[in-house]
Amino acid sequence: MKYIFLLIIFFSVSIQAQILPERDRAALKDEILADRFNNLLPQLMDNTGIDMWLVISREYNEDPVMRTMLPATWLNARRRTILVFYRNKAKNTIEKLAVARYDVGKNISSAWDKEKQPDQWARLVELIEERNPEKIGINISEYFGIADGLVHTDYLELKAALPENLENKLVSAEKLAIGWIETRTEKEMELYNTLVSVTHAIIDETFSSKVITPGKTTTDDLVWWMRQKVTDMGLETWFHPTIDVQRDNEELKSHIYSFSKGEKAKVIIPGDLLHCDFGITYIGLNTDCQEHAYVLKDGETEVPQFLADAFAKGNRVQDIFTGFFKEGRTGNEVLAMSLAKGRAEGMRPSIYTHPLGTYGHSSGTTLGMWDSQEGVPVTGDYPLHYNTVYAIELNTTVNIPEWKKDIRIMLEEAGFFGKNGFRYVNGRQERIKAISF
């Protein structure tokens, strides 16, 4: 027991060492942002046929896209901030301008001298007329909330400022905004590996004898321990974690109960199958992870085989599902093929995978929802693209004769889809963690 405790302490210290000091985090964030502006954005604008993109926000009411474009030292937009991105494909240039009183970090240059032109909207019109773009993208979208960040007031004022010939060039930047949000660069994927590793380490420490005392510790105690751990490490979480329990003498709760987070604090006892839902935020990226652990009973040295076999079925559903990932294939197509194959193998799967990245529930391809297993209109029809990350979130219901009931194996893990196929960002859980005392 002493050896295990010392190992946990060493593990915790080594993980903390992966977290950068604030100044280094800021430098890395701005380095990643510069790479995205200079190398990714031109490709996205070419792919979507938009040669000018306007991103407009007022302070504390930021467009979700603008929030991902601000430098490390800008925690919010200032006054009204208007970003102008102009792509000249013939010259292979990308201009990054701000109709604002300040440069927006080192990447976006101020293009407004208020003393020369007091009217901010008039200055925007001047910049547009000087470049004469073919299409002017603005962030309006009916179905993708993150791509719908242009608020009504700014939209009306923009239209009022533009002459008719320029107003006629306005188009939805939906696909460009989604591409910006969903696409991950090589630099970001290097960071993502660390982020997922830290997430796994926090879960491992939570599901350990260091934190859990059977008969005393509650599920709510674990939830708040995780929240405190995240804070102590100088990190953030984008949603409140949950811990739930399945045990042999209780009926399996419905999907509605599970996904409404209805379970209250419950005292953890030996023989419990624990499940967590947990994610963290670090340098503009997010994780989302669900894992299982089992509290060993007296005399037990490992997880019962019947639970191990049930867990293996969860891994099998993951393999079936990610095996159908293919560029251009829609989320609804992948969902239908995966469910059909899983059911043909005698399983009872449910799949509700979402894009993951600069937001937890991000923009991109939706692959099922827990209450929409027949497909998701519009967002489920959006096709898979390379260099994207997903929370591979799903479950399978398994009958356990030993417990005379069904249980639900619920898994979630960050996965990357690229030209070389699918891979987990930093591995996945392949066996239930045993908690011994």
CSV table of C-alpha atoms in Angstrom, one decimal:
chain,number,residue,atom,x,y,z
A,1,MET,CA,0.0,0.0,0.0
A,2,LYS,CA,2.9,2.4,0.8
A,3,TYR,CA,4.4,1.7,-2.6
A,4,ILE,CA,1.1,2.4,-4.4
A,5,PHE,CA,0.7,5.7,-2.4
A,6,LEU,CA,4.2,6.9,-3.3
A,7,LEU,CA,3.6,5.9,-6.9
A,8,ILE,CA,0.4,8.1,-7.0
A,9,ILE,CA,2.3,11.0,-5.5
A,10,PHE,CA,5.1,10.7,-8.1
A,11,PHE,CA,2.5,10.3,-10.9
A,12,SER,CA,0.7,13.5,-9.7
A,13,VAL,CA,3.9,15.5,-9.6
A,14,SER,CA,5.1,14.4,-13.0
A,15,ILE,CA,1.7,15.4,-14.5
A,16,GLN,CA,1.8,18.8,-12.9
A,17,ALA,CA,5.2,19.3,-14.5
A,18,GLN,CA,3.5,19.1,-17.9
A,19,ILE,CA,1.5,22.2,-17.2
A,20,LEU,CA,3.3,25.3,-18.4
A,21,PRO,CA,3.6,28.6,-16.4
A,22,GLU,CA,1.3,31.4,-17.5
A,23,ARG,CA,3.9,33.3,-19.6
A,24,ASP,CA,4.9,30.1,-21.5
A,25,ARG,CA,1.2,29.2,-22.1
A,26,ALA,CA,0.7,32.7,-23.6
A,27,ALA,CA,3.7,32.3,-25.9
A,28,LEU,CA,2.5,28.9,-27.0
A,29,LYS,CA,-1.1,30.1,-27.6
A,30,ASP,CA,0.1,33.0,-29.8
A,31,GLU,CA,2.5,30.7,-31.7
A,32,ILE,CA,-0.3,28.3,-32.5
A,33,LEU,CA,-2.6,31.2,-33.4
A,34,ALA,CA,0.0,32.7,-35.8
A,35,ASP,CA,0.4,29.3,-37.5
A,36,ARG,CA,-3.4,29.0,-37.9
A,37,PHE,CA,-3.7,32.5,-39.4
A,38,ASN,CA,-0.8,32.2,-41.8
A,39,ASN,CA,-1.1,28.6,-42.9
A,40,LEU,CA,-4.6,27.3,-42.2
A,41,LEU,CA,-6.8,30.3,-42.8
A,42,PRO,CA,-5.7,30.8,-46.4
A,43,GLN,CA,-6.5,27.2,-47.2
A,44,LEU,CA,-10.0,27.4,-45.6
A,45,MET,CA,-10.8,30.7,-47.5
A,46,ASP,CA,-9.8,29.1,-50.8
A,47,ASN,CA,-11.8,26.0,-50.1
A,48,THR,CA,-14.9,27.9,-49.3
A,49,GLY,CA,-14.5,30.5,-52.0
A,50,ILE,CA,-14.7,33.5,-49.6
A,51,ASP,CA,-12.0,36.0,-50.1
A,52,MET,CA,-13.0,38.4,-47.3
A,53,TRP,CA,-14.2,37.4,-43.9
A,54,LEU,CA,-15.6,39.9,-41.4
A,55,VAL,CA,-15.7,38.9,-37.7
A,56,ILE,CA,-17.5,41.6,-35.6
A,57,SER,CA,-18.0,41.8,-31.8
A,58,ARG,CA,-18.5,44.1,-29.0
A,59,GLU,CA,-16.8,43.8,-25.6
A,60,TYR,CA,-18.2,41.0,-23.4
A,61,ASN,CA,-20.5,39.8,-26.2
A,62,GLU,CA,-17.9,38.1,-28.4
A,63,ASP,CA,-18.7,36.1,-31.5
A,64,PRO,CA,-17.6,32.5,-30.6
A,65,VAL,CA,-15.3,32.5,-33.5
A,66,MET,CA,-13.6,35.8,-32.4
A,67,ARG,CA,-13.0,34.3,-29.0
A,68,THR,CA,-10.7,31.7,-30.7
A,69,MET,CA,-8.8,34.4,-32.6
A,70,LEU,CA,-7.9,36.7,-29.7
A,71,PRO,CA,-4.3,36.7,-28.5
A,72,ALA,CA,-3.3,35.5,-25.0
A,73,THR,CA,-3.2,39.0,-23.6
A,74,TRP,CA,-6.7,39.8,-24.9
A,75,LEU,CA,-9.3,38.1,-22.7
A,76,ASN,CA,-12.1,39.9,-24.4
A,77,ALA,CA,-12.8,42.1,-27.4
A,78,ARG,CA,-12.4,45.8,-26.8
A,79,ARG,CA,-15.2,48.3,-27.5
A,80,ARG,CA,-16.4,47.2,-30.9
A,81,THR,CA,-13.8,45.1,-32.6
A,82,ILE,CA,-14.0,44.4,-36.3
A,83,LEU,CA,-11.6,41.8,-37.8
A,84,VAL,CA,-11.1,41.8,-41.6
A,85,PHE,CA,-9.4,38.9,-43.3
A,86,TYR,CA,-8.6,39.3,-47.0
A,87,ARG,CA,-7.3,36.5,-49.1
A,88,ASN,CA,-5.7,37.4,-52.5
A,89,LYS,CA,-5.2,33.9,-54.0
A,90,ALA,CA,-3.4,35.2,-57.1
A,91,LYS,CA,-0.7,36.9,-55.0
A,92,ASN,CA,-0.9,34.2,-52.3
A,93,THR,CA,-1.3,36.7,-49.5
A,94,ILE,CA,-3.5,37.0,-46.5
A,95,GLU,CA,-4.2,40.3,-44.8
A,96,LYS,CA,-5.3,40.3,-41.2
A,97,LEU,CA,-6.7,43.7,-40.2
A,98,ALA,CA,-8.6,45.2,-37.3
A,99,VAL,CA,-10.9,48.1,-37.6
A,100,ALA,CA,-10.0,48.9,-34.0
A,101,ARG,CA,-7.9,51.4,-32.1
A,102,TYR,CA,-5.3,48.8,-31.4
A,103,ASP,CA,-3.4,46.0,-32.9
A,104,VAL,CA,-5.0,42.7,-31.9
A,105,GLY,CA,-1.8,41.1,-30.7
A,106,LYS,CA,1.1,40.5,-33.1
A,107,ASN,CA,-1.1,38.8,-35.7
A,108,ILE,CA,-3.7,41.4,-36.6
A,109,SER,CA,-2.8,45.0,-37.4
A,110,SER,CA,-4.9,48.0,-36.6
A,111,ALA,CA,-6.2,49.6,-39.7
A,112,TRP,CA,-8.2,52.5,-38.2
A,113,ASP,CA,-7.0,56.0,-37.3
A,114,LYS,CA,-9.9,57.6,-35.6
A,115,GLU,CA,-8.4,61.0,-36.0
A,116,LYS,CA,-8.4,60.6,-39.8
A,117,GLN,CA,-11.8,58.8,-40.0
A,118,PRO,CA,-14.0,59.2,-36.9
A,119,ASP,CA,-16.6,56.7,-38.2
A,120,GLN,CA,-15.6,53.0,-37.6
A,121,TRP,CA,-18.1,51.7,-40.1
A,122,ALA,CA,-17.0,54.2,-42.7
A,123,ARG,CA,-13.4,53.0,-42.3
A,124,LEU,CA,-14.5,49.4,-42.8
A,125,VAL,CA,-16.2,50.4,-46.0
A,126,GLU,CA,-13.0,52.1,-47.2
A,127,LEU,CA,-11.0,48.9,-46.5
A,128,ILE,CA,-13.5,46.8,-48.4
A,129,GLU,CA,-13.6,49.1,-51.4
A,130,GLU,CA,-9.8,49.2,-51.6
A,131,ARG,CA,-9.7,45.4,-51.9
A,132,ASN,CA,-12.9,44.8,-53.9
A,133,PRO,CA,-13.6,41.2,-52.8
A,134,GLU,CA,-15.9,38.9,-54.7
A,135,LYS,CA,-17.6,37.5,-51.6
A,136,ILE,CA,-17.8,38.9,-48.1
A,137,GLY,CA,-18.4,36.3,-45.4
A,138,ILE,CA,-20.2,37.1,-42.2
A,139,ASN,CA,-21.0,34.7,-39.3
A,140,ILE,CA,-24.6,33.9,-39.8
A,141,SER,CA,-25.9,30.3,-39.6
A,142,GLU,CA,-29.3,28.8,-38.8
A,143,TYR,CA,-28.1,25.4,-37.5
A,144,PHE,CA,-24.5,25.8,-36.3
A,145,GLY,CA,-24.6,28.0,-33.3
A,146,ILE,CA,-20.9,28.7,-33.1
A,147,ALA,CA,-20.9,30.0,-36.7
A,148,ASP,CA,-23.8,32.3,-35.9
A,149,GLY,CA,-21.9,34.9,-33.9
A,150,LEU,CA,-22.9,38.1,-35.7
A,151,VAL,CA,-25.4,39.8,-33.4
A,152,HIS,CA,-28.5,41.5,-34.7
A,153,THR,CA,-27.4,45.1,-33.9
A,154,ASP,CA,-24.0,44.7,-35.6
A,155,TYR,CA,-25.7,43.0,-38.6
A,156,LEU,CA,-28.1,45.9,-39.0
A,157,GLU,CA,-25.4,48.5,-38.6
A,158,LEU,CA,-23.1,46.7,-41.1
A,159,LYS,CA,-25.9,46.6,-43.7
A,160,ALA,CA,-26.7,50.3,-43.2
A,161,ALA,CA,-23.0,51.2,-43.7
A,162,LEU,CA,-22.5,49.2,-46.9
A,163,PRO,CA,-23.4,50.6,-50.3
A,164,GLU,CA,-25.7,48.4,-52.3
A,165,ASN,CA,-22.9,46.9,-54.5
A,166,LEU,CA,-21.0,45.7,-51.4
A,167,GLU,CA,-24.1,44.6,-49.5
A,168,ASN,CA,-24.9,42.3,-52.4
A,169,LYS,CA,-21.6,40.5,-51.8
A,170,LEU,CA,-22.5,39.4,-48.3
A,171,VAL,CA,-22.7,35.6,-47.8
A,172,SER,CA,-22.9,33.3,-44.9
A,173,ALA,CA,-19.4,32.3,-43.7
A,174,GLU,CA,-20.9,29.1,-42.1
A,175,LYS,CA,-18.5,26.6,-43.8
A,176,LEU,CA,-15.5,28.9,-43.3
A,177,ALA,CA,-16.4,29.4,-39.6
A,178,ILE,CA,-16.9,25.7,-39.1
A,179,GLY,CA,-13.6,24.9,-40.8
A,180,TRP,CA,-11.8,27.3,-38.6
A,181,ILE,CA,-13.3,25.9,-35.5
A,182,GLU,CA,-13.0,22.2,-36.3
A,183,THR,CA,-9.6,22.0,-38.0
A,184,ARG,CA,-6.6,21.1,-35.9
A,185,THR,CA,-3.0,21.9,-36.9
A,186,GLU,CA,0.1,19.8,-36.2
A,187,LYS,CA,1.1,22.2,-33.4
A,188,GLU,CA,-2.3,21.9,-31.8
A,189,MET,CA,-2.1,18.1,-31.9
A,190,GLU,CA,1.2,18.1,-30.1
A,191,LEU,CA,-0.5,20.1,-27.3
A,192,TYR,CA,-3.6,17.9,-27.4
A,193,ASN,CA,-1.5,14.8,-26.6
A,194,THR,CA,-0.4,16.5,-23.3
A,195,LEU,CA,-3.9,17.7,-22.6
A,196,VAL,CA,-5.5,14.2,-22.9
A,197,SER,CA,-2.6,12.7,-20.9
A,198,VAL,CA,-3.3,15.1,-18.0
A,199,THR,CA,-7.1,14.3,-18.2
A,200,HIS,CA,-6.4,10.6,-17.9
A,201,ALA,CA,-4.0,11.2,-15.0
A,202,ILE,CA,-6.6,13.2,-13.0
A,203,ILE,CA,-9.2,10.4,-13.6
A,204,ASP,CA,-6.6,7.8,-12.4
A,205,GLU,CA,-6.0,9.7,-9.2
A,206,THR,CA,-9.7,10.3,-8.6
A,207,PHE,CA,-10.3,6.6,-9.0
A,208,SER,CA,-7.8,5.5,-6.3
A,209,SER,CA,-7.5,4.8,-2.6
A,210,LYS,CA,-5.9,8.2,-2.2
A,211,VAL,CA,-9.3,9.8,-2.8
A,212,ILE,CA,-11.9,7.0,-2.1
A,213,THR,CA,-12.7,5.6,1.3
A,214,PRO,CA,-15.4,2.9,0.9
A,215,GLY,CA,-18.4,3.5,3.1
A,216,LYS,CA,-17.5,7.2,3.5
A,217,THR,CA,-16.7,8.9,0.2
A,218,THR,CA,-19.6,9.9,-1.9
A,219,THR,CA,-19.9,10.4,-5.6
A,220,ASP,CA,-20.3,14.1,-5.0
A,221,ASP,CA,-17.1,14.1,-3.0
A,222,LEU,CA,-15.3,12.8,-6.1
A,223,VAL,CA,-16.9,15.4,-8.3
A,224,TRP,CA,-15.7,18.3,-6.1
A,225,TRP,CA,-12.3,16.7,-5.6
A,226,MET,CA,-11.9,16.7,-9.4
A,227,ARG,CA,-13.0,20.4,-9.6
A,228,GLN,CA,-10.5,21.3,-6.9
A,229,LYS,CA,-7.8,19.3,-8.5
A,230,VAL,CA,-8.3,21.2,-11.8
A,231,THR,CA,-8.2,24.5,-10.0
A,232,ASP,CA,-5.1,23.6,-8.0
A,233,MET,CA,-3.3,22.6,-11.2
A,234,GLY,CA,-4.0,26.0,-12.8
A,235,LEU,CA,-6.5,24.5,-15.3
A,236,GLU,CA,-10.2,25.0,-16.0
A,237,THR,CA,-13.0,22.6,-16.8
A,238,TRP,CA,-15.7,23.5,-19.4
A,239,PHE,CA,-18.4,21.5,-17.7
A,240,HIS,CA,-19.2,20.2,-14.2
A,241,PRO,CA,-18.0,16.6,-13.9
A,242,THR,CA,-20.2,13.7,-12.9
A,243,ILE,CA,-19.7,10.5,-11.1
A,244,ASP,CA,-22.3,7.7,-11.1
A,245,VAL,CA,-22.6,4.2,-9.8
A,246,GLN,CA,-24.0,0.9,-11.1
A,247,ARG,CA,-24.3,-1.9,-8.6
A,248,ASP,CA,-25.8,-5.4,-8.5
A,249,ASN,CA,-29.0,-4.5,-6.4
A,250,GLU,CA,-30.2,-1.5,-8.4
A,251,GLU,CA,-32.0,-1.3,-11.7
A,252,LEU,CA,-30.3,0.4,-14.6
A,253,LYS,CA,-31.4,4.0,-15.0
A,254,SER,CA,-33.0,5.2,-18.3
A,255,HIS,CA,-31.1,7.3,-20.8
A,256,ILE,CA,-33.1,10.3,-19.8
A,257,TYR,CA,-32.1,9.9,-16.2
A,258,SER,CA,-28.5,9.4,-17.0
A,259,PHE,CA,-28.2,12.4,-19.4
A,260,SER,CA,-30.1,14.8,-17.2
A,261,LYS,CA,-27.4,14.1,-14.5
A,262,GLY,CA,-30.2,13.2,-12.1
A,263,GLU,CA,-28.1,11.1,-9.7
A,264,LYS,CA,-27.4,12.7,-6.3
A,265,ALA,CA,-24.6,12.0,-3.9
A,266,LYS,CA,-24.2,8.3,-3.2
A,267,VAL,CA,-21.9,6.6,-0.8
A,268,ILE,CA,-19.4,4.4,-2.6
A,269,ILE,CA,-19.1,0.8,-1.4
A,270,PRO,CA,-17.1,-2.3,-2.4
A,271,GLY,CA,-18.6,-3.9,-5.5
A,272,ASP,CA,-19.5,-0.6,-7.1
A,273,LEU,CA,-18.9,0.0,-10.8
A,274,LEU,CA,-18.0,3.7,-11.0
A,275,HIS,CA,-18.3,5.9,-14.1
A,276,CYS,CA,-17.0,9.5,-14.6
A,277,ASP,CA,-17.6,12.2,-17.2
A,278,PHE,CA,-14.8,14.7,-17.1
A,279,GLY,CA,-13.0,17.2,-19.2
A,280,ILE,CA,-10.5,20.1,-18.9
A,281,THR,CA,-9.6,23.3,-20.8
A,282,TYR,CA,-6.0,24.3,-21.5
A,283,ILE,CA,-4.5,26.8,-24.0
A,284,GLY,CA,-7.7,27.0,-26.1
A,285,LEU,CA,-8.4,23.2,-26.3
A,286,ASN,CA,-10.8,21.0,-24.5
A,287,THR,CA,-11.0,17.3,-23.5
A,288,ASP,CA,-14.1,15.1,-22.8
A,289,CYS,CA,-13.5,11.7,-21.2
A,290,GLN,CA,-15.6,8.9,-19.7
A,291,GLU,CA,-14.0,6.0,-17.9
A,292,HIS,CA,-15.0,3.2,-15.5
A,293,ALA,CA,-13.5,1.8,-12.3
A,294,TYR,CA,-14.5,-1.0,-10.0
A,295,VAL,CA,-14.2,-1.0,-6.2
A,296,LEU,CA,-12.8,-4.4,-5.2
A,297,LYS,CA,-14.6,-6.4,-2.5
A,298,ASP,CA,-12.8,-8.1,0.3
A,299,GLY,CA,-11.0,-11.2,-1.2
A,300,GLU,CA,-11.1,-9.8,-4.8
A,301,THR,CA,-7.8,-9.1,-6.5
A,302,GLU,CA,-9.1,-8.1,-9.9
A,303,VAL,CA,-12.2,-6.9,-11.7
A,304,PRO,CA,-14.8,-9.7,-12.1
A,305,GLN,CA,-14.5,-11.4,-15.5
A,306,PHE,CA,-18.2,-10.7,-16.3
A,307,LEU,CA,-17.6,-7.0,-16.0
A,308,ALA,CA,-14.3,-7.2,-18.0
A,309,ASP,CA,-16.2,-9.0,-20.8
A,310,ALA,CA,-18.9,-6.4,-20.8
A,311,PHE,CA,-16.3,-3.6,-21.0
A,312,ALA,CA,-14.7,-5.4,-24.0
A,313,LYS,CA,-18.0,-5.0,-25.8
A,314,GLY,CA,-17.8,-1.2,-25.3
A,315,ASN,CA,-14.4,-1.2,-26.9
A,316,ARG,CA,-15.8,-3.3,-29.7
A,317,VAL,CA,-18.5,-0.7,-30.4
A,318,GLN,CA,-15.7,1.9,-30.5
A,319,ASP,CA,-13.8,-0.1,-33.1
A,320,ILE,CA,-16.8,-0.6,-35.3
A,321,PHE,CA,-17.7,3.0,-35.1
A,322,THR,CA,-14.3,4.6,-35.8
A,323,GLY,CA,-13.7,2.0,-38.5
A,324,PHE,CA,-16.4,3.7,-40.7
A,325,PHE,CA,-14.7,7.1,-40.6
A,326,LYS,CA,-14.1,8.3,-44.1
A,327,GLU,CA,-13.5,11.7,-45.6
A,328,GLY,CA,-16.7,13.1,-47.1
A,329,ARG,CA,-18.9,10.6,-45.3
A,330,THR,CA,-21.7,12.2,-43.3
A,331,GLY,CA,-22.2,11.8,-39.6
A,332,ASN,CA,-25.6,10.2,-40.2
A,333,GLU,CA,-24.1,7.7,-42.7
A,334,VAL,CA,-21.4,6.7,-40.1
A,335,LEU,CA,-24.0,6.4,-37.4
A,336,ALA,CA,-26.3,4.2,-39.4
A,337,MET,CA,-23.6,1.8,-40.6
A,338,SER,CA,-22.1,1.6,-37.1
A,339,LEU,CA,-25.4,0.8,-35.3
A,340,ALA,CA,-26.3,-1.7,-38.0
A,341,LYS,CA,-23.1,-3.6,-37.6
A,342,GLY,CA,-23.1,-3.4,-33.8
A,343,ARG,CA,-26.6,-4.8,-33.7
A,344,ALA,CA,-25.8,-7.5,-36.2
A,345,GLU,CA,-23.1,-8.7,-33.7
A,346,GLY,CA,-25.7,-9.0,-31.0
A,347,MET,CA,-24.9,-5.8,-29.1
A,348,ARG,CA,-27.2,-2.9,-28.0
A,349,PRO,CA,-25.2,0.2,-28.9
A,350,SER,CA,-26.0,3.9,-28.7
A,351,ILE,CA,-23.7,6.5,-30.3
A,352,TYR,CA,-23.7,10.3,-29.7
A,353,THR,CA,-20.3,11.5,-30.8
A,354,HIS,CA,-19.5,15.2,-31.2
A,355,PRO,CA,-16.7,17.5,-32.5
A,356,LEU,CA,-14.2,18.5,-29.9
A,357,GLY,CA,-11.5,21.2,-29.9
A,358,THR,CA,-11.7,24.9,-29.2
A,359,TYR,CA,-15.1,24.1,-27.8
A,360,GLY,CA,-16.3,21.0,-25.9
A,361,HIS,CA,-19.4,20.6,-27.9
A,362,SER,CA,-17.9,22.1,-31.0
A,363,SER,CA,-18.9,22.7,-34.6
A,364,GLY,CA,-18.5,20.1,-37.3
A,365,THR,CA,-19.9,16.7,-37.9
A,366,THR,CA,-22.5,15.4,-35.4
A,367,LEU,CA,-22.5,11.6,-35.2
A,368,GLY,CA,-25.8,10.8,-33.4
A,369,MET,CA,-27.3,12.2,-30.2
A,370,TRP,CA,-28.4,10.0,-27.3
A,371,ASP,CA,-32.1,10.8,-28.2
A,372,SER,CA,-31.6,10.9,-32.0
A,373,GLN,CA,-30.3,7.4,-32.9
A,374,GLU,CA,-32.0,7.6,-36.3
A,375,GLY,CA,-29.8,10.5,-37.4
A,376,VAL,CA,-29.5,14.2,-36.7
A,377,PRO,CA,-30.9,16.7,-39.3
A,378,VAL,CA,-28.5,19.1,-40.9
A,379,THR,CA,-25.5,18.9,-38.5
A,380,GLY,CA,-25.6,15.1,-39.0
A,381,ASP,CA,-25.5,15.6,-42.7
A,382,TYR,CA,-22.3,17.6,-42.5
A,383,PRO,CA,-19.4,15.5,-43.9
A,384,LEU,CA,-16.2,14.4,-42.1
A,385,HIS,CA,-13.1,16.4,-42.9
A,386,TYR,CA,-9.4,15.5,-42.2
A,387,ASN,CA,-7.5,17.0,-39.3
A,388,THR,CA,-10.5,17.0,-36.9
A,389,VAL,CA,-11.0,15.8,-33.4
A,390,TYR,CA,-14.1,14.1,-31.9
A,391,ALA,CA,-15.2,13.0,-28.5
A,392,ILE,CA,-15.9,9.4,-29.4
A,393,GLU,CA,-18.9,9.1,-27.1
A,394,LEU,CA,-21.1,6.0,-27.0
A,395,ASN,CA,-22.4,3.2,-24.9
A,396,THR,CA,-23.6,-0.3,-25.1
A,397,THR,CA,-26.1,-2.0,-22.8
A,398,VAL,CA,-25.0,-5.5,-21.6
A,399,ASN,CA,-27.0,-8.1,-19.6
A,400,ILE,CA,-25.1,-9.4,-16.6
A,401,PRO,CA,-26.6,-12.7,-15.4
A,402,GLU,CA,-24.4,-12.5,-12.2
A,403,TRP,CA,-26.2,-9.3,-11.3
A,404,LYS,CA,-29.5,-10.4,-12.8
A,405,LYS,CA,-29.8,-7.0,-14.6
A,406,ASP,CA,-28.5,-4.9,-17.5
A,407,ILE,CA,-25.6,-2.5,-17.1
A,408,ARG,CA,-24.4,0.3,-19.4
A,409,ILE,CA,-20.8,0.6,-20.5
A,410,MET,CA,-20.4,4.3,-21.2
A,411,LEU,CA,-17.2,5.4,-22.9
A,412,GLU,CA,-15.8,8.7,-24.3
A,413,GLU,CA,-12.4,9.5,-25.6
A,414,ALA,CA,-10.7,12.2,-27.8
A,415,GLY,CA,-10.0,10.8,-31.3
A,416,PHE,CA,-8.2,12.4,-34.2
A,417,PHE,CA,-9.2,11.8,-37.9
A,418,GLY,CA,-6.6,12.6,-40.5
A,419,LYS,CA,-5.2,11.4,-43.8
A,420,ASN,CA,-3.7,8.3,-42.2
A,421,GLY,CA,-7.1,7.4,-40.7
A,422,PHE,CA,-8.4,7.5,-37.2
A,423,ARG,CA,-6.4,7.3,-34.0
A,424,TYR,CA,-7.0,8.1,-30.3
A,425,VAL,CA,-5.2,11.2,-29.3
A,426,ASN,CA,-3.6,9.6,-26.3
A,427,GLY,CA,-4.9,6.0,-26.1
A,428,ARG,CA,-8.2,4.8,-24.7
A,429,GLN,CA,-9.3,2.8,-21.7
A,430,GLU,CA,-9.2,-0.9,-22.5
A,431,ARG,CA,-9.9,-2.4,-19.1
A,432,ILE,CA,-11.9,-1.3,-16.0
A,433,LYS,CA,-9.6,0.2,-13.4
A,434,ALA,CA,-9.5,-1.8,-10.2
A,435,ILE,CA,-9.5,0.2,-7.0
A,436,SER,CA,-7.9,-1.8,-4.1
A,437,PHE,CA,-7.5,-0.9,-0.4
